[in-house]
DNA sequence: TTGAAAGCGGTACCAT
DNA sequence: ATGGTACCGCTTTCAA
């Protein structure tokens, strides 16, 4: 007499399927997890009965006994920032190929919330990707000690990470500007704490100097459209004739500010963005440094899945996403006003 | 002698805490779920020991015995569409207030993938919100029969839903245009299958006709920036002097197309968007119908949480998100070219 | 107020 | 090839 495990009505359990098929729970289980151990006909019978009964596997229960959840998590500082959706999209897609589900956490730019999220999620996931994490190195290491972690745009030795390396794109951009006669350029910076900002600033200064250009750095509090628009007067006063912006959002704000002052882009001023997330939707279409978001997401899942599979070599992997300049219409030959 | 449950090393279980505190597993459990049943000092002691040991509750295990998961899911057709991030953000925020985690599913505009996602998620969530679902009514009803569901921009009687009602905003927009002398307007349509599109088209036609204006409808395949830009010649040929676009993305494409033809906005042509997701970042800043994304997300979580709490009245709720016109700079007095 | 024990839905080892 | 059974971590009666 098969034990009748109760459970909520309407929920079909493995036991129900087993009973209906006249087999034991173990056999029913194997029909799904290790079909190779069963007679093909048994497998078929169980499968069809399960299907007919509307059975669906309880992942929580499976997780409890296997220790594997079939879930991933992505934590981003702000899903509203256009850099992240393409990234998240790729992670979804990658997870989907191996039938993993993905939790999304929005830390709202707060390290505290980020830590809370991770704690909340940690016992239902097999691994997580931390995009532009705001947490301290120690916090991150503590998490990585517990389970597979892949960092995006954060460079911690010993932890798998994917970094968007803007050096290539920046060098191209600087070369492009120089070729068009610019000698004075500016860099409108992002948030100091961010790894991306540090890397971008350094690349622009290095490439600019190497090319013999004067480069002025303008600080921006929040890298928002408004803040960027408001910094335009300082920008034109700097004497620069071209600017490389921390990201596309900032670049677009600059475009708006320039337009508001009646300064024509690209005739009187040139603007280069970064990330290529706004594509050709700006006015004029933005010349920008491309190669980031989606590619990073793709690389991150791939890495994470390898880590989860216990592939050890993936532990200290550091993948670098190359970038290049996409020329659209916001850069022109130097043309000093007045 | 307390039973030593093995488990993975590094993972602190309730049993570990109980042993350390010299109490039974039941007591340790109650310290978290029903502290009122225990001596305050016992609770404190267990809490502090748990904290010191780095204990964190295993939600999967709890779910197995309670039937509640503490997880939600949001399914969107495309997280890359700027309409959704604000929506998702609000859902995250709402879930956070009750310590729920949220799964994100991106159906990639496919009903099939959407159904797969739901199946994959259904046994680890307490409820889900389906945003702009592409599934058939039957599919949705089948899911809603199983667990709490809130629909966004899909109107199915008997299922909780939040609908962005553009009527108010559209009426204001039409009035605004009429007041500025426009007599000939166009509506650039979105994807026919979508509930939003049907509602928007109908509202524009109705309000336009009521105001005594001529309204031409222009079909657009995909509501993309490019498609919108390409339809501009048809738009100007239509004889209209102003256009209401399916959404802000389309409106921005129209802006780009108009600019490319040397047609000045708003002097020669007026453009009204919908959703207010691009805010003031367009050139010129877009006059648009606002009130959608974030508010819808907010209403949806609130509703879903109520449903999960077993609040029955929330079952057939239908909340309507009002809209209004936000005047920026893309609409002007009529001014026929030539 | 606290403890013992059963059970949630699976998996996996040990038999047969 | 299949069945019996212990166990994953936690909650929840039922007793004490």
XYZ file of C-alpha atoms (C1' of nucleotides) in Angstrom:
708
model
C 0.000 0.000 0.000
C 1.658 3.181 -1.196
C 1.940 5.902 1.342
C -0.383 8.747 0.470
C 1.563 11.909 1.048
C -0.979 14.632 1.446
C 0.192 18.041 0.253
C -1.950 20.794 -1.121
C -4.818 19.749 -3.317
C -4.204 20.448 -6.953
C -0.487 19.897 -6.603
C 0.681 16.744 -8.280
C 3.698 15.187 -6.616
C 6.062 12.510 -7.727
C 4.327 10.128 -5.376
C 1.064 10.716 -7.187
C 2.684 9.939 -10.484
C 4.381 6.867 -9.055
C 1.142 5.530 -7.668
C -0.690 6.137 -10.911
C 2.065 4.383 -12.811
C 2.258 1.536 -10.354
C 5.927 2.095 -9.592
C 7.886 3.327 -6.603
C 8.787 6.882 -5.921
C 12.428 6.128 -6.684
C 11.548 4.855 -10.105
C 9.369 7.804 -10.867
C 12.197 10.076 -9.793
C 14.672 8.287 -12.013
C 12.370 8.626 -14.984
C 13.280 12.294 -14.821
C 16.759 12.502 -13.382
C 18.425 9.280 -14.573
C 16.269 7.840 -17.363
C 19.250 5.838 -18.555
C 18.826 3.544 -15.557
C 15.303 2.547 -16.515
C 13.680 0.560 -19.256
C 12.808 2.933 -22.076
C 9.220 1.775 -21.929
C 9.027 2.469 -18.207
C 10.388 5.934 -18.770
C 7.875 6.595 -21.491
C 4.992 5.360 -19.446
C 5.926 7.482 -16.459
C 6.535 10.520 -18.601
C 3.201 10.305 -20.315
C 1.329 9.696 -17.088
C 3.132 12.595 -15.449
C 2.302 14.810 -18.353
C -1.324 13.782 -18.321
C -1.563 14.479 -14.614
C 0.040 17.876 -15.026
C 3.009 16.980 -12.880
C 5.720 19.543 -12.518
C 8.875 19.052 -10.556
C 9.278 20.910 -7.303
C 12.618 22.624 -7.541
C 12.723 23.589 -3.902
C 12.372 19.989 -2.869
C 14.957 18.834 -5.319
C 17.299 21.539 -4.146
C 16.893 20.377 -0.596
C 18.278 16.993 -1.383
C 20.753 17.815 -4.111
C 21.995 21.117 -2.844
C 21.529 22.505 -6.332
C 18.796 24.997 -6.995
C 18.695 25.617 -10.670
C 18.600 29.314 -9.965
C 20.959 32.174 -10.622
C 20.890 35.764 -9.459
C 22.010 38.985 -11.053
C 22.424 42.032 -8.914
C 22.591 45.422 -10.572
C 22.818 48.867 -9.021
C 19.937 50.208 -11.098
C 17.932 48.368 -13.703
C 16.768 51.786 -14.881
C 20.250 52.552 -16.137
C 20.233 51.578 -19.807
C 23.569 49.835 -19.446
C 21.998 46.961 -17.544
C 18.960 45.717 -19.440
C 20.973 44.292 -22.344
C 23.281 42.676 -19.833
C 20.431 41.140 -17.896
C 18.858 40.002 -21.119
C 21.926 38.012 -22.091
C 22.126 36.447 -18.674
C 18.507 35.394 -18.971
C 19.221 33.893 -22.346
C 22.267 32.011 -21.144
C 20.498 30.704 -18.073
C 17.637 29.589 -20.236
C 19.816 27.282 -22.307
C 20.463 25.153 -19.237
C 16.987 25.589 -17.792
C 18.032 27.878 -14.994
C 15.790 30.606 -13.624
C 17.165 33.985 -12.681
C 16.531 36.265 -9.774
C 16.990 39.952 -10.364
C 18.151 42.198 -7.561
C 18.215 45.966 -7.812
C 20.464 47.371 -5.128
C 19.450 50.950 -5.816
C 23.134 51.909 -5.762
C 23.373 50.936 -2.104
C 26.001 48.552 -0.759
C 23.795 47.796 2.211
C 20.828 46.820 0.110
C 23.125 44.816 -2.084
C 24.355 42.790 0.868
C 20.816 42.258 2.080
C 19.761 41.032 -1.314
C 22.603 38.590 -1.506
C 21.763 37.231 1.927
C 18.124 36.890 0.997
C 18.974 35.055 -2.181
C 22.023 33.059 -1.202
C 20.199 29.944 -0.126
C 18.211 29.540 -3.247
C 20.817 30.041 -5.912
C 23.757 28.161 -7.317
C 25.693 31.267 -8.167
C 25.397 34.930 -8.860
C 26.710 37.717 -10.974
C 27.423 41.009 -9.349
C 27.328 43.816 -11.874
C 29.171 46.981 -10.906
C 29.003 45.921 -7.283
C 29.078 48.675 -4.685
C 30.138 46.340 -1.891
C 33.554 46.351 -0.280
C 36.204 43.932 -1.369
C 35.850 42.039 1.915
C 32.116 41.641 1.523
C 32.530 40.346 -1.974
C 35.255 37.928 -1.006
C 33.119 36.581 1.797
C 30.342 35.858 -0.653
C 32.646 34.378 -3.240
C 33.959 32.015 -0.575
C 30.447 30.641 -0.206
C 29.397 30.139 -3.792
C 30.286 30.842 -7.403
C 30.433 34.540 -8.151
C 31.193 36.399 -11.333
C 31.942 40.081 -11.144
C 31.230 42.536 -13.907
C 33.339 45.657 -14.008
C 35.071 45.027 -10.756
C 38.576 43.655 -10.701
C 39.324 41.407 -7.716
C 42.125 38.901 -8.100
C 40.985 35.374 -7.419
C 37.382 35.982 -8.327
C 36.007 35.362 -11.797
C 35.339 38.677 -13.470
C 34.496 40.211 -16.779
C 35.761 43.665 -17.459
C 34.832 45.985 -20.219
C 38.170 47.272 -21.333
C 37.669 50.660 -22.905
C 41.329 51.173 -23.685
C 40.990 50.096 -27.298
C 37.945 52.216 -27.947
C 39.361 55.218 -26.150
C 42.573 55.038 -28.118
C 40.605 54.911 -31.341
C 38.469 57.819 -30.207
C 41.466 59.937 -29.304
C 43.129 59.106 -32.611
C 39.940 59.976 -34.441
C 39.727 63.351 -32.702
C 43.371 64.138 -33.279
C 43.078 63.300 -36.941
C 40.246 65.800 -37.161
C 42.443 68.507 -35.757
C 41.394 68.594 -32.127
C 44.188 69.458 -29.714
C 42.158 70.232 -26.625
C 39.777 67.642 -25.318
C 37.815 67.125 -22.151
C 36.655 64.085 -20.215
C 33.418 64.366 -18.273
C 33.820 61.936 -15.402
C 31.450 59.494 -13.701
C 31.183 58.425 -10.063
C 34.671 58.165 -8.547
C 33.967 54.917 -6.654
C 33.155 53.032 -9.793
C 35.756 50.808 -11.358
C 34.560 51.820 -14.811
C 35.099 55.460 -14.058
C 38.624 54.939 -12.830
C 39.484 52.881 -15.835
C 37.882 55.264 -18.275
C 39.432 58.369 -16.825
C 42.831 56.789 -16.777
C 42.511 55.564 -20.349
C 41.439 58.936 -21.683
C 44.190 60.790 -19.881
C 46.803 58.267 -20.935
C 45.742 58.088 -24.562
C 45.266 61.840 -24.778
C 48.649 62.601 -23.333
C 50.307 60.003 -25.510
C 48.755 61.665 -28.529
C 50.025 65.035 -27.409
C 46.618 66.471 -26.643
C 45.612 68.598 -23.704
C 42.978 66.825 -21.659
C 40.841 68.491 -19.026
C 38.816 66.390 -16.611
C 35.435 67.673 -15.495
C 33.853 66.061 -12.464
C 30.199 65.185 -12.446
C 28.342 64.105 -9.327
C 25.732 61.707 -10.589
C 26.204 60.647 -14.194
C 22.738 61.812 -15.165
C 21.321 63.550 -18.179
C 20.558 66.681 -16.179
C 23.915 66.904 -14.449
C 25.614 66.544 -17.809
C 23.472 69.230 -19.364
C 24.326 71.576 -16.557
C 28.047 71.125 -16.850
C 28.130 72.317 -20.437
C 29.083 75.893 -19.595
C 32.135 74.686 -17.698
C 32.860 72.434 -20.632
C 32.908 75.161 -23.243
C 34.830 77.453 -20.920
C 37.521 74.816 -20.603
C 38.682 75.603 -24.090
C 38.187 72.052 -25.281
C 36.699 71.476 -28.713
C 35.750 67.881 -28.147
C 34.637 65.771 -25.214
C 34.647 62.129 -24.290
C 31.865 61.378 -21.856
C 31.795 58.796 -19.083
C 28.864 57.108 -20.760
C 26.167 57.590 -23.371
C 23.677 59.023 -20.937
C 26.127 61.752 -20.009
C 26.970 62.296 -23.654
C 23.331 62.752 -24.480
C 22.976 65.293 -21.690
C 25.956 67.126 -23.095
C 24.319 67.117 -26.505
C 21.196 68.656 -25.013
C 23.185 71.304 -23.134
C 25.221 72.182 -26.184
C 22.094 72.511 -28.271
C 20.496 74.713 -25.648
C 23.428 77.108 -25.945
C 23.110 77.112 -29.693
C 26.368 75.283 -30.185
C 26.176 73.007 -33.186
C 27.350 69.415 -32.927
C 29.460 68.317 -34.706
C 30.298 71.565 -36.505
C 31.345 73.536 -33.463
C 31.861 70.848 -30.877
C 32.469 67.112 -30.953
C 31.047 64.577 -28.533
C 32.038 60.964 -27.966
C 29.975 58.674 -25.749
C 30.716 55.342 -24.156
C 28.810 52.011 -23.978
C 26.787 52.343 -27.154
C 23.501 51.860 -25.373
C 21.648 54.733 -26.943
C 22.803 53.681 -30.373
C 21.588 55.970 -33.072
C 18.712 57.369 -31.060
C 20.391 60.612 -30.116
C 20.310 63.823 -32.080
C 22.757 63.814 -33.817
C 23.494 60.080 -33.719
C 26.252 59.573 -31.204
C 29.777 58.546 -32.034
C 30.560 56.227 -29.172
C 32.793 53.554 -27.741
C 31.063 50.246 -28.221
C 31.446 46.722 -26.968
C 30.074 46.633 -23.517
C 26.817 45.645 -21.991
C 25.484 42.659 -23.887
C 28.891 41.105 -24.451
C 29.684 41.406 -20.772
C 26.443 39.703 -19.846
C 27.132 36.912 -22.279
C 30.605 36.311 -20.953
C 29.409 36.472 -17.375
C 26.781 33.744 -17.635
C 29.066 31.539 -19.557
C 31.687 31.881 -16.861
C 29.221 31.438 -14.051
C 27.739 28.317 -15.571
C 31.217 26.871 -15.918
C 31.970 27.674 -12.302
C 28.741 26.060 -11.174
C 29.650 22.983 -13.154
C 32.647 22.782 -10.936
C 35.032 23.717 -13.671
C 37.877 24.886 -11.458
C 39.937 26.791 -14.017
C 37.121 29.312 -14.242
C 37.823 30.400 -10.674
C 40.335 33.107 -11.315
C 39.365 33.842 -14.839
C 39.501 37.441 -15.965
C 37.820 38.047 -19.261
C 38.262 41.313 -20.958
C 35.662 42.689 -23.314
C 37.302 44.658 -26.057
C 35.850 47.902 -27.309
C 35.998 49.917 -30.480
C 34.845 53.249 -31.757
C 31.581 53.427 -33.625
C 31.558 56.492 -35.792
C 28.209 58.171 -36.214
C 27.635 61.868 -36.480
C 28.561 63.666 -33.301
C 32.205 64.209 -34.120
C 33.565 66.579 -36.727
C 36.629 68.467 -37.817
C 37.800 71.033 -35.288
C 36.231 74.384 -35.855
C 36.777 76.921 -33.132
C 33.917 79.279 -32.556
C 34.571 83.031 -33.043
C 23.231 13.687 22.267
C 21.921 15.950 19.541
C 21.768 14.463 16.129
C 24.498 15.886 13.948
C 22.975 16.623 10.597
C 25.725 16.728 8.079
C 25.013 19.023 5.136
C 27.579 20.966 3.230
C 30.452 22.316 5.235
C 30.257 26.045 5.726
C 26.498 26.027 5.729
C 25.023 26.764 9.114
C 21.690 25.083 9.684
C 19.079 25.593 12.270
C 20.243 22.398 13.925
C 23.714 23.856 14.341
C 22.295 26.908 16.001
C 20.069 24.797 18.219
C 22.963 22.649 19.334
C 25.120 25.657 20.058
C 22.324 27.221 22.037
C 21.547 24.022 23.868
C 17.957 23.911 22.701
C 15.958 21.765 20.350
C 15.509 22.398 16.685
C 11.874 23.293 17.296
C 12.822 25.978 19.738
C 15.436 27.398 17.440
C 12.869 27.457 14.672
C 10.362 29.258 16.840
C 12.898 31.888 17.748
C 12.507 33.030 14.167
C 8.990 32.185 13.127
C 7.014 32.427 16.385
C 9.160 34.331 18.909
C 6.052 35.148 20.900
C 5.896 31.540 22.047
C 9.314 31.665 23.669
C 10.888 33.368 26.629
C 12.297 36.680 25.447
C 15.670 35.745 26.851
C 15.643 32.460 24.942
C 14.811 34.290 21.768
C 17.601 36.767 22.306
C 20.120 34.096 23.061
C 19.245 32.105 19.978
C 19.237 35.169 17.797
C 22.624 36.302 18.926
C 24.137 32.847 18.585
C 22.597 32.489 15.155
C 23.966 35.826 14.141
C 27.409 35.013 15.454
C 27.434 31.728 13.550
C 26.341 33.418 10.379
C 23.114 31.466 10.170
C 20.792 32.263 7.354
C 17.459 30.652 6.836
C 17.042 28.209 3.992
C 14.005 29.429 2.133
C 13.710 26.357 -0.010
C 13.444 24.171 3.051
C 10.961 26.461 4.679
C 8.954 26.536 1.487
C 8.855 22.770 1.446
C 7.092 22.644 4.748
C 5.003 25.795 4.586
C 4.105 25.830 0.944
C 5.091 29.473 0.797
C 8.198 30.494 -1.030
C 8.754 34.132 -0.360
C 9.370 34.618 -4.062
C 7.597 36.515 -6.799
C 8.115 36.562 -10.536
C 7.713 39.258 -13.133
C 7.555 38.310 -16.765
C 8.132 40.959 -19.383
C 8.287 40.655 -23.158
C 11.569 42.547 -23.372
C 13.517 44.062 -20.532
C 15.366 46.061 -23.190
C 12.226 48.058 -23.887
C 12.505 51.167 -21.720
C 8.910 50.815 -20.610
C 9.758 47.867 -18.383
C 12.749 48.746 -16.221
C 10.878 51.335 -14.144
C 8.071 48.856 -13.755
C 10.383 46.092 -12.645
C 12.128 48.473 -10.306
C 8.899 49.247 -8.474
C 8.059 45.599 -8.194
C 11.463 44.941 -6.687
C 10.905 47.732 -4.230
C 7.479 46.513 -3.220
C 8.653 42.941 -2.838
C 11.516 44.150 -0.739
C 9.247 45.708 1.854
C 7.914 42.264 2.733
C 11.221 40.505 2.253
C 10.256 38.789 -0.949
C 12.730 38.013 -3.705
C 11.834 38.416 -7.348
C 12.492 36.323 -10.394
C 12.704 38.116 -13.694
C 11.612 36.411 -16.881
C 12.196 37.858 -20.320
C 9.911 36.160 -22.811
C 11.566 37.778 -25.790
C 8.094 38.629 -27.117
C 7.291 34.932 -27.480
C 4.177 33.347 -26.007
C 5.878 29.981 -26.051
C 8.873 31.140 -24.087
C 6.549 32.921 -21.733
C 4.674 29.719 -20.973
C 7.926 27.847 -20.483
C 9.142 30.461 -18.060
C 5.980 30.311 -16.042
C 6.197 26.535 -15.829
C 9.802 26.704 -14.773
C 9.034 29.237 -12.080
C 5.645 28.152 -10.890
C 6.806 25.857 -8.138
C 9.041 28.346 -6.472
C 6.862 31.419 -6.363
C 3.839 32.604 -4.458
C 2.533 34.693 -7.308
C 3.483 36.461 -10.475
C 2.891 39.532 -12.523
C 2.544 39.188 -16.246
C 3.386 42.422 -17.987
C 1.991 42.833 -21.494
C 1.560 39.097 -21.703
C 1.639 37.557 -25.157
C -0.099 34.367 -24.036
C -3.623 33.413 -25.002
C -6.495 34.095 -22.684
C -6.829 30.360 -21.967
C -3.197 29.991 -21.035
C -3.402 32.915 -18.689
C -6.574 31.690 -17.077
C -5.026 28.287 -16.509
C -2.141 29.883 -14.677
C -4.339 32.206 -12.681
C -6.310 29.192 -11.533
C -3.144 27.826 -9.964
C -1.782 30.843 -8.172
C -2.130 34.596 -7.708
C -1.589 36.484 -10.942
C -1.670 40.184 -11.701
C -1.837 41.304 -15.296
C -0.420 44.551 -16.560
C -1.949 45.996 -19.698
C -4.132 43.027 -20.405
C -7.788 43.108 -19.560
C -9.233 39.739 -18.545
C -12.337 39.750 -16.393
C -11.875 37.800 -13.198
C -8.129 38.243 -13.036
C -6.494 41.074 -11.134
C -5.110 43.593 -13.580
C -3.671 47.037 -13.806
C -4.261 48.984 -16.940
C -2.644 52.157 -18.061
C -5.564 54.179 -19.271
C -4.332 56.668 -21.827
C -7.730 58.161 -22.450
C -7.168 61.116 -20.155
C -3.766 61.915 -21.547
C -4.870 61.457 -25.124
C -7.829 63.772 -24.650
C -5.542 66.407 -23.179
C -3.090 65.953 -26.029
C -5.783 66.309 -28.658
C -7.151 69.384 -26.919
C -3.690 70.843 -26.733
C -3.110 70.302 -30.437
C -6.490 71.692 -31.391
C -5.916 74.793 -29.312
C -2.700 75.352 -31.215
C -4.566 75.309 -34.472
C -3.920 71.793 -35.719
C -6.796 70.286 -37.684
C -5.033 67.341 -39.256
C -3.295 64.874 -37.022
C -1.802 61.415 -37.422
C -1.425 58.432 -35.138
C 1.567 56.170 -35.691
C 0.438 52.778 -34.482
C 2.159 50.005 -32.529
C 1.820 46.204 -32.751
C -1.817 45.292 -33.432
C -1.893 42.353 -30.991
C -1.040 44.508 -28.055
C -3.767 45.664 -25.728
C -2.034 49.012 -25.346
C -2.051 49.602 -29.052
C -5.732 48.855 -29.406
C -6.555 51.127 -26.545
C -4.313 53.929 -27.756
C -5.484 53.839 -31.313
C -9.089 53.837 -30.262
C -8.556 56.714 -27.836
C -6.799 58.872 -30.387
C -9.389 58.262 -33.052
C -12.236 58.846 -30.641
C -10.827 61.995 -29.091
C -9.709 63.358 -32.444
C -13.066 62.822 -34.055
C -14.860 64.270 -31.070
C -12.719 67.368 -31.377
C -13.535 67.649 -35.048
C -10.039 66.836 -36.264
C -9.027 64.661 -39.159
C -6.984 61.721 -37.930
C -4.922 59.478 -40.137
C -3.578 56.187 -38.792
C -0.178 55.021 -39.988
C 0.756 51.395 -39.377
C 4.174 50.503 -38.123
C 5.456 46.939 -37.972
C 7.767 46.894 -35.015
C 7.542 49.985 -32.816
C 11.245 50.681 -33.153
C 13.269 53.809 -33.543
C 14.308 52.852 -37.074
C 10.862 51.882 -38.267
C 9.526 55.177 -36.969
C 12.251 57.153 -38.674
C 11.475 55.445 -41.941
C 7.800 56.189 -41.853
C 8.338 59.931 -41.717
C 7.914 60.483 -45.449
C 4.501 58.840 -45.331
C 3.745 60.927 -42.314
C 4.463 64.263 -43.935
C 2.689 63.194 -47.112
C -0.422 62.472 -45.070
C -1.029 66.180 -44.729
C -0.992 66.034 -40.949
C 0.761 68.780 -39.030
C 1.031 66.908 -35.782
C 1.431 63.306 -34.727
C 0.687 61.237 -31.665
C 3.011 58.262 -31.472
C 2.328 54.819 -30.042
C 5.126 55.333 -27.549
C 8.136 57.482 -26.768
C 10.527 55.280 -28.667
C 8.475 55.720 -31.806
C 8.161 59.435 -31.129
C 11.903 59.740 -30.839
C 12.355 57.933 -34.140
C 9.904 60.327 -35.699
C 11.894 63.234 -34.310
C 15.038 61.831 -35.894
C 13.319 61.286 -39.236
C 11.825 64.742 -39.230
C 15.193 66.275 -38.434
C 16.812 64.304 -41.219
C 14.373 65.855 -43.684
C 15.120 69.292 -42.340
C 11.692 69.688 -40.834
C 11.832 71.690 -37.653
C 10.056 70.444 -34.544
C 8.020 72.085 -33.155
C 7.940 74.978 -35.636
C 6.907 72.970 -38.656
C 5.663 69.772 -37.123
C 4.438 68.713 -33.698
C 5.119 65.396 -32.021
C 3.473 63.849 -28.984
C 4.859 60.700 -27.389
C 3.409 58.224 -24.934
C 4.682 56.636 -21.690
C 7.079 59.367 -20.632
C 10.019 57.007 -20.422
C 12.482 59.107 -22.344
C 11.570 62.134 -20.277
C 13.472 65.221 -21.331
C 16.285 63.323 -22.986
C 15.069 63.781 -26.528
C 15.905 66.650 -28.802
C 13.727 68.672 -28.488
C 12.362 67.484 -25.140
C 9.281 65.439 -25.863
C 5.749 66.457 -25.040
C 4.275 63.162 -23.991
C 1.467 61.320 -22.261
C 2.671 60.392 -18.814
C 1.564 58.112 -16.035
C 2.514 54.655 -17.007
C 5.351 52.379 -16.205
C 6.381 52.997 -12.612
C 2.857 53.578 -11.375
C 1.705 50.367 -12.991
C 4.496 48.425 -11.321
C 3.649 49.912 -7.980
C -0.016 49.055 -8.280
C 0.778 45.569 -9.501
C 2.950 44.500 -6.566
C 0.570 45.979 -4.112
C -2.252 44.000 -5.656
C -0.230 40.817 -5.895
C 0.880 40.998 -2.298
C -2.704 41.435 -1.245
C -3.721 38.436 -3.295
C -0.964 36.348 -1.789
C -2.108 37.363 1.640
C -5.342 35.705 0.745
C -7.234 38.943 0.521
C -10.097 37.704 -1.633
C -11.478 41.032 -2.799
C -8.295 41.601 -4.758
C -9.220 38.741 -7.071
C -11.159 40.604 -9.674
C -9.696 43.982 -9.070
C -9.113 46.194 -12.070
C -6.995 49.193 -11.326
C -6.698 51.909 -13.857
C -3.649 54.112 -14.013
C -4.608 57.584 -15.102
C -2.510 59.573 -17.516
C -1.962 63.198 -18.298
C -0.125 65.286 -20.821
C 3.328 66.551 -19.937
C 4.100 69.566 -22.027
C 7.717 69.941 -23.046
C 8.936 71.318 -26.308
C 7.955 69.110 -29.220
C 4.568 70.660 -29.862
C 3.938 74.090 -31.312
C 1.376 76.232 -33.046
C 0.375 74.937 -36.438
C 2.538 76.333 -39.175
C 2.109 74.747 -42.555
C 5.250 74.505 -44.584
C 5.305 76.288 -47.994
C 7.786 27.336 27.640
C 10.043 23.611 25.375
C 10.932 19.005 23.088
C 9.910 14.862 20.030
C 8.515 13.421 15.858
C 6.219 13.493 11.502
C 6.169 15.320 7.137
C 6.946 18.705 2.924
C 8.790 16.564 -2.301
C 12.421 15.042 -3.963
C 17.266 12.176 -4.511
C 20.491 8.568 -3.872
C 22.488 4.718 -1.644
C 21.833 -0.056 -0.720
C 19.420 -4.040 -1.616
C 17.115 -7.326 -4.339
C 15.834 -2.590 -13.701
C 13.358 -1.489 -9.592
C 12.110 -0.851 -4.598
C 13.044 0.535 0.335
C 14.693 3.951 3.070
C 17.268 7.643 5.033
C 17.949 12.295 4.621
C 18.073 17.469 2.845
C 16.437 21.973 6.499
C 12.581 23.640 8.333
C 7.681 23.938 10.410
C 4.131 22.256 13.120
C 1.135 19.457 15.719
C 1.053 16.971 20.051
C 2.821 16.024 24.632
C 5.202 16.985 28.541
